[in-house]
């Protein structure tokens, strides 16, 4: 997929946020997801931005599959923070933008695994296959799917 960068070394989101935030304040709020949720952070200048509309449509069209994979979507739209599939990180839009070094005029999507490591970064909307493919690579997901008798990749 053009514009998607798979992060192979798995930079730790918690560590990067702590470094960027000088180890204080609200940076620890993203740590609440580690071991429980897979955050997908979607940045957009506004809700009408064409890339945001496409990304939101992919998410809305796959709500059950994404929820079953413990995804929490954090939307940073202009100066607002909204979430799907779980509680928000408790950070302001400006704080999240600063920590990810994203300006208010940019569209960007980040996908983080349950271990807190950054897995995907994209300047274009992620497809369902991009998202599910990355989530299903995680050992926790494979193990969970085996327990319920579902084939991997479905």
PDB file of C-alpha atoms in Angstrom:
ATOM      1  CA  UNK A   1       0.000   0.000   0.000  1.00  0.00           C
ATOM      2  CA  UNK A   2       1.520   3.281  -1.114  1.00  0.00           C
ATOM      3  CA  UNK A   3       2.447   5.598   1.734  1.00  0.00           C
ATOM      4  CA  UNK A   4       2.248   2.971   4.490  1.00  0.00           C
ATOM      5  CA  UNK A   5       5.399   2.469   6.506  1.00  0.00           C
ATOM      6  CA  UNK A   6       5.552  -0.751   8.474  1.00  0.00           C
ATOM      7  CA  UNK A   7       7.692  -0.209  11.530  1.00  0.00           C
ATOM      8  CA  UNK A   8       9.778  -3.354  11.778  1.00  0.00           C
ATOM      9  CA  UNK A   9      11.746  -2.638  14.911  1.00  0.00           C
ATOM     10  CA  UNK A  10       8.614  -1.751  16.860  1.00  0.00           C
ATOM     11  CA  UNK A  11       9.437   1.552  18.508  1.00  0.00           C
ATOM     12  CA  UNK A  12       7.837   1.604  21.933  1.00  0.00           C
ATOM     13  CA  UNK A  13       5.030   4.146  22.068  1.00  0.00           C
ATOM     14  CA  UNK A  14       5.294   4.452  25.843  1.00  0.00           C
ATOM     15  CA  UNK A  15       9.030   5.041  25.704  1.00  0.00           C
ATOM     16  CA  UNK A  16       8.819   7.524  22.838  1.00  0.00           C
ATOM     17  CA  UNK A  17       6.056   9.440  24.577  1.00  0.00           C
ATOM     18  CA  UNK A  18       8.017   9.532  27.815  1.00  0.00           C
ATOM     19  CA  UNK A  19      11.124  10.812  26.056  1.00  0.00           C
ATOM     20  CA  UNK A  20       9.165  13.442  24.144  1.00  0.00           C
ATOM     21  CA  UNK A  21       7.270  14.542  27.231  1.00  0.00           C
ATOM     22  CA  UNK A  22      10.331  14.657  29.471  1.00  0.00           C
ATOM     23  CA  UNK A  23       8.925  11.816  31.590  1.00  0.00           C
ATOM     24  CA  UNK A  24       6.141  13.830  33.159  1.00  0.00           C
ATOM     25  CA  UNK A  25       2.488  14.714  32.895  1.00  0.00           C
ATOM     26  CA  UNK A  26      -0.103  13.157  30.643  1.00  0.00           C
ATOM     27  CA  UNK A  27       2.273  11.005  28.544  1.00  0.00           C
ATOM     28  CA  UNK A  28       1.582   8.073  30.846  1.00  0.00           C
ATOM     29  CA  UNK A  29      -2.072   8.103  29.733  1.00  0.00           C
ATOM     30  CA  UNK A  30      -1.172   6.062  26.611  1.00  0.00           C
ATOM     31  CA  UNK A  31       0.460   3.475  28.870  1.00  0.00           C
ATOM     32  CA  UNK A  32      -3.044   2.474  30.018  1.00  0.00           C
ATOM     33  CA  UNK A  33      -3.536   0.756  26.654  1.00  0.00           C
ATOM     34  CA  UNK A  34      -0.436  -1.468  26.932  1.00  0.00           C
ATOM     35  CA  UNK A  35      -1.485  -5.092  27.316  1.00  0.00           C
ATOM     36  CA  UNK A  36      -5.166  -4.272  26.823  1.00  0.00           C
ATOM     37  CA  UNK A  37      -5.810  -2.355  23.597  1.00  0.00           C
ATOM     38  CA  UNK A  38      -4.222  -1.654  20.220  1.00  0.00           C
ATOM     39  CA  UNK A  39      -4.436   2.094  19.654  1.00  0.00           C
ATOM     40  CA  UNK A  40      -4.922   3.467  16.173  1.00  0.00           C
ATOM     41  CA  UNK A  41      -4.357   7.215  16.217  1.00  0.00           C
ATOM     42  CA  UNK A  42      -5.862   9.132  13.300  1.00  0.00           C
ATOM     43  CA  UNK A  43      -4.848  12.775  12.826  1.00  0.00           C
ATOM     44  CA  UNK A  44      -6.796  15.103  10.534  1.00  0.00           C
ATOM     45  CA  UNK A  45      -7.135  18.866  10.159  1.00  0.00           C
ATOM     46  CA  UNK A  46     -10.954  18.561  10.109  1.00  0.00           C
ATOM     47  CA  UNK A  47     -13.750  15.994   9.776  1.00  0.00           C
ATOM     48  CA  UNK A  48     -14.263  16.873   6.100  1.00  0.00           C
ATOM     49  CA  UNK A  49     -10.666  16.129   5.071  1.00  0.00           C
ATOM     50  CA  UNK A  50     -10.913  13.545   2.225  1.00  0.00           C
ATOM     51  CA  UNK A  51      -8.367  11.164   3.781  1.00  0.00           C
ATOM     52  CA  UNK A  52     -10.145  11.325   7.130  1.00  0.00           C
ATOM     53  CA  UNK A  53     -13.502  10.554   5.511  1.00  0.00           C
ATOM     54  CA  UNK A  54     -11.993   7.505   3.774  1.00  0.00           C
ATOM     55  CA  UNK A  55     -10.295   6.292   6.979  1.00  0.00           C
ATOM     56  CA  UNK A  56     -13.464   6.743   9.012  1.00  0.00           C
ATOM     57  CA  UNK A  57     -15.442   4.766   6.398  1.00  0.00           C
ATOM     58  CA  UNK A  58     -12.959   1.861   6.641  1.00  0.00           C
ATOM     59  CA  UNK A  59     -13.274   1.886  10.435  1.00  0.00           C
ATOM     60  CA  UNK A  60     -17.077   2.150  10.431  1.00  0.00           C
ATOM     61  CA  UNK A  61     -17.358  -0.647   7.860  1.00  0.00           C
ATOM     62  CA  UNK A  62     -15.341  -3.038  10.044  1.00  0.00           C
ATOM     63  CA  UNK A  63     -16.511  -2.207  13.555  1.00  0.00           C
ATOM     64  CA  UNK A  64     -17.043  -5.785  14.764  1.00  0.00           C
ATOM     65  CA  UNK A  65     -13.752  -7.124  13.400  1.00  0.00           C
ATOM     66  CA  UNK A  66     -11.776  -4.205  14.804  1.00  0.00           C
ATOM     67  CA  UNK A  67     -13.481  -4.346  18.195  1.00  0.00           C
ATOM     68  CA  UNK A  68     -12.826  -8.109  18.372  1.00  0.00           C
ATOM     69  CA  UNK A  69      -9.130  -7.360  17.812  1.00  0.00           C
ATOM     70  CA  UNK A  70      -8.998  -4.948  20.789  1.00  0.00           C
ATOM     71  CA  UNK A  71      -8.532  -1.878  18.606  1.00  0.00           C
ATOM     72  CA  UNK A  72      -9.235   1.521  20.122  1.00  0.00           C
ATOM     73  CA  UNK A  73      -9.338   4.379  17.633  1.00  0.00           C
ATOM     74  CA  UNK A  74      -8.234   7.803  18.836  1.00  0.00           C
ATOM     75  CA  UNK A  75      -9.254  10.566  16.434  1.00  0.00           C
ATOM     76  CA  UNK A  76      -7.372  13.849  16.700  1.00  0.00           C
ATOM     77  CA  UNK A  77      -9.461  16.160  14.539  1.00  0.00           C
ATOM     78  CA  UNK A  78      -8.399  19.780  14.661  1.00  0.00           C
ATOM     79  CA  UNK A  79      -8.483  20.605  18.361  1.00  0.00           C
ATOM     80  CA  UNK A  80     -10.771  17.709  19.400  1.00  0.00           C
ATOM     81  CA  UNK A  81     -10.035  14.172  20.574  1.00  0.00           C
ATOM     82  CA  UNK A  82     -12.672  11.467  20.057  1.00  0.00           C
ATOM     83  CA  UNK A  83     -12.545   7.694  20.373  1.00  0.00           C
ATOM     84  CA  UNK A  84     -14.199   4.523  19.107  1.00  0.00           C
ATOM     85  CA  UNK A  85     -14.083   1.130  20.862  1.00  0.00           C
ATOM     86  CA  UNK A  86     -12.898   2.397  24.226  1.00  0.00           C
ATOM     87  CA  UNK A  87     -11.893   5.271  26.451  1.00  0.00           C
ATOM     88  CA  UNK A  88      -9.669   8.078  25.234  1.00  0.00           C
ATOM     89  CA  UNK A  89      -6.106   8.652  26.369  1.00  0.00           C
ATOM     90  CA  UNK A  90      -6.976  11.667  28.523  1.00  0.00           C
ATOM     91  CA  UNK A  91      -4.738  13.979  26.482  1.00  0.00           C
ATOM     92  CA  UNK A  92      -5.554  17.143  24.578  1.00  0.00           C
ATOM     93  CA  UNK A  93      -5.305  17.243  20.797  1.00  0.00           C
ATOM     94  CA  UNK A  94      -2.332  19.605  21.073  1.00  0.00           C
ATOM     95  CA  UNK A  95      -0.508  17.262  23.469  1.00  0.00           C
ATOM     96  CA  UNK A  96      -1.053  14.229  21.237  1.00  0.00           C
ATOM     97  CA  UNK A  97       0.020  16.174  18.140  1.00  0.00           C
ATOM     98  CA  UNK A  98       3.152  17.366  19.920  1.00  0.00           C
ATOM     99  CA  UNK A  99       4.076  13.851  21.059  1.00  0.00           C
ATOM    100  CA  UNK A 100       3.670  12.445  17.537  1.00  0.00           C
ATOM    101  CA  UNK A 101       5.139  15.567  15.901  1.00  0.00           C
ATOM    102  CA  UNK A 102       2.099  16.069  13.659  1.00  0.00           C
ATOM    103  CA  UNK A 103       0.997  19.569  12.679  1.00  0.00           C
ATOM    104  CA  UNK A 104      -2.673  20.532  12.788  1.00  0.00           C
ATOM    105  CA  UNK A 105      -2.863  20.567   8.975  1.00  0.00           C
ATOM    106  CA  UNK A 106      -1.623  16.988   8.464  1.00  0.00           C
ATOM    107  CA  UNK A 107      -3.443  13.716   7.943  1.00  0.00           C
ATOM    108  CA  UNK A 108      -1.593  10.774   9.490  1.00  0.00           C
ATOM    109  CA  UNK A 109      -2.460   7.365  10.948  1.00  0.00           C
ATOM    110  CA  UNK A 110      -0.453   5.353  13.463  1.00  0.00           C
ATOM    111  CA  UNK A 111      -1.177   1.768  14.529  1.00  0.00           C
ATOM    112  CA  UNK A 112       0.269   0.578  17.831  1.00  0.00           C
ATOM    113  CA  UNK A 113       0.213  -2.998  19.129  1.00  0.00           C
ATOM    114  CA  UNK A 114      -0.771  -4.160  22.620  1.00  0.00           C
ATOM    115  CA  UNK A 115       2.898  -4.193  23.598  1.00  0.00           C
ATOM    116  CA  UNK A 116       3.042  -0.411  23.058  1.00  0.00           C
ATOM    117  CA  UNK A 117       5.198  -0.651  19.916  1.00  0.00           C
ATOM    118  CA  UNK A 118       4.464   1.369  16.817  1.00  0.00           C
ATOM    119  CA  UNK A 119       3.593  -1.012  13.963  1.00  0.00           C
ATOM    120  CA  UNK A 120       2.337   1.161  11.079  1.00  0.00           C
ATOM    121  CA  UNK A 121       2.551   4.803  10.128  1.00  0.00           C
ATOM    122  CA  UNK A 122       0.802   6.204   7.074  1.00  0.00           C
ATOM    123  CA  UNK A 123       0.188   9.552   5.420  1.00  0.00           C
ATOM    124  CA  UNK A 124      -2.709   7.934   3.512  1.00  0.00           C
ATOM    125  CA  UNK A 125      -5.766   6.076   4.838  1.00  0.00           C
ATOM    126  CA  UNK A 126      -5.096   2.491   5.896  1.00  0.00           C
ATOM    127  CA  UNK A 127      -7.194  -0.207   4.224  1.00  0.00           C
ATOM    128  CA  UNK A 128      -8.997  -2.928   6.134  1.00  0.00           C
ATOM    129  CA  UNK A 129      -6.320  -5.348   4.888  1.00  0.00           C
ATOM    130  CA  UNK A 130      -3.514  -3.083   6.158  1.00  0.00           C
ATOM    131  CA  UNK A 131      -5.073  -2.912   9.615  1.00  0.00           C
ATOM    132  CA  UNK A 132      -6.247  -6.520   9.974  1.00  0.00           C
ATOM    133  CA  UNK A 133      -3.046  -7.870   8.444  1.00  0.00           C
ATOM    134  CA  UNK A 134      -0.920  -6.061  10.984  1.00  0.00           C
ATOM    135  CA  UNK A 135      -3.175  -6.872  13.941  1.00  0.00           C
ATOM    136  CA  UNK A 136      -3.310 -10.547  13.005  1.00  0.00           C
ATOM    137  CA  UNK A 137       0.496 -10.766  12.869  1.00  0.00           C
ATOM    138  CA  UNK A 138       0.613 -10.266  16.617  1.00  0.00           C
ATOM    139  CA  UNK A 139       1.142 -13.490  18.600  1.00  0.00           C
ATOM    140  CA  UNK A 140      -1.611 -12.570  21.047  1.00  0.00           C
ATOM    141  CA  UNK A 141      -4.124 -12.373  18.224  1.00  0.00           C
ATOM    142  CA  UNK A 142      -3.031 -15.697  16.703  1.00  0.00           C
ATOM    143  CA  UNK A 143      -3.311 -17.375  20.114  1.00  0.00           C
ATOM    144  CA  UNK A 144      -6.697 -15.805  20.806  1.00  0.00           C
ATOM    145  CA  UNK A 145      -8.014 -16.860  17.406  1.00  0.00           C
ATOM    146  CA  UNK A 146      -6.782 -20.452  17.890  1.00  0.00           C
ATOM    147  CA  UNK A 147      -8.643 -20.655  21.209  1.00  0.00           C
ATOM    148  CA  UNK A 148     -11.949 -19.744  19.571  1.00  0.00           C
ATOM    149  CA  UNK A 149     -11.293 -21.992  16.563  1.00  0.00           C
ATOM    150  CA  UNK A 150     -11.159 -19.254  13.925  1.00  0.00           C
ATOM    151  CA  UNK A 151      -8.642 -19.524  11.101  1.00  0.00           C
ATOM    152  CA  UNK A 152      -5.899 -16.922  11.137  1.00  0.00           C
ATOM    153  CA  UNK A 153      -6.447 -14.099   8.625  1.00  0.00           C
ATOM    154  CA  UNK A 154     -10.269 -14.142   8.751  1.00  0.00           C
TER     155      UNK A 154
END
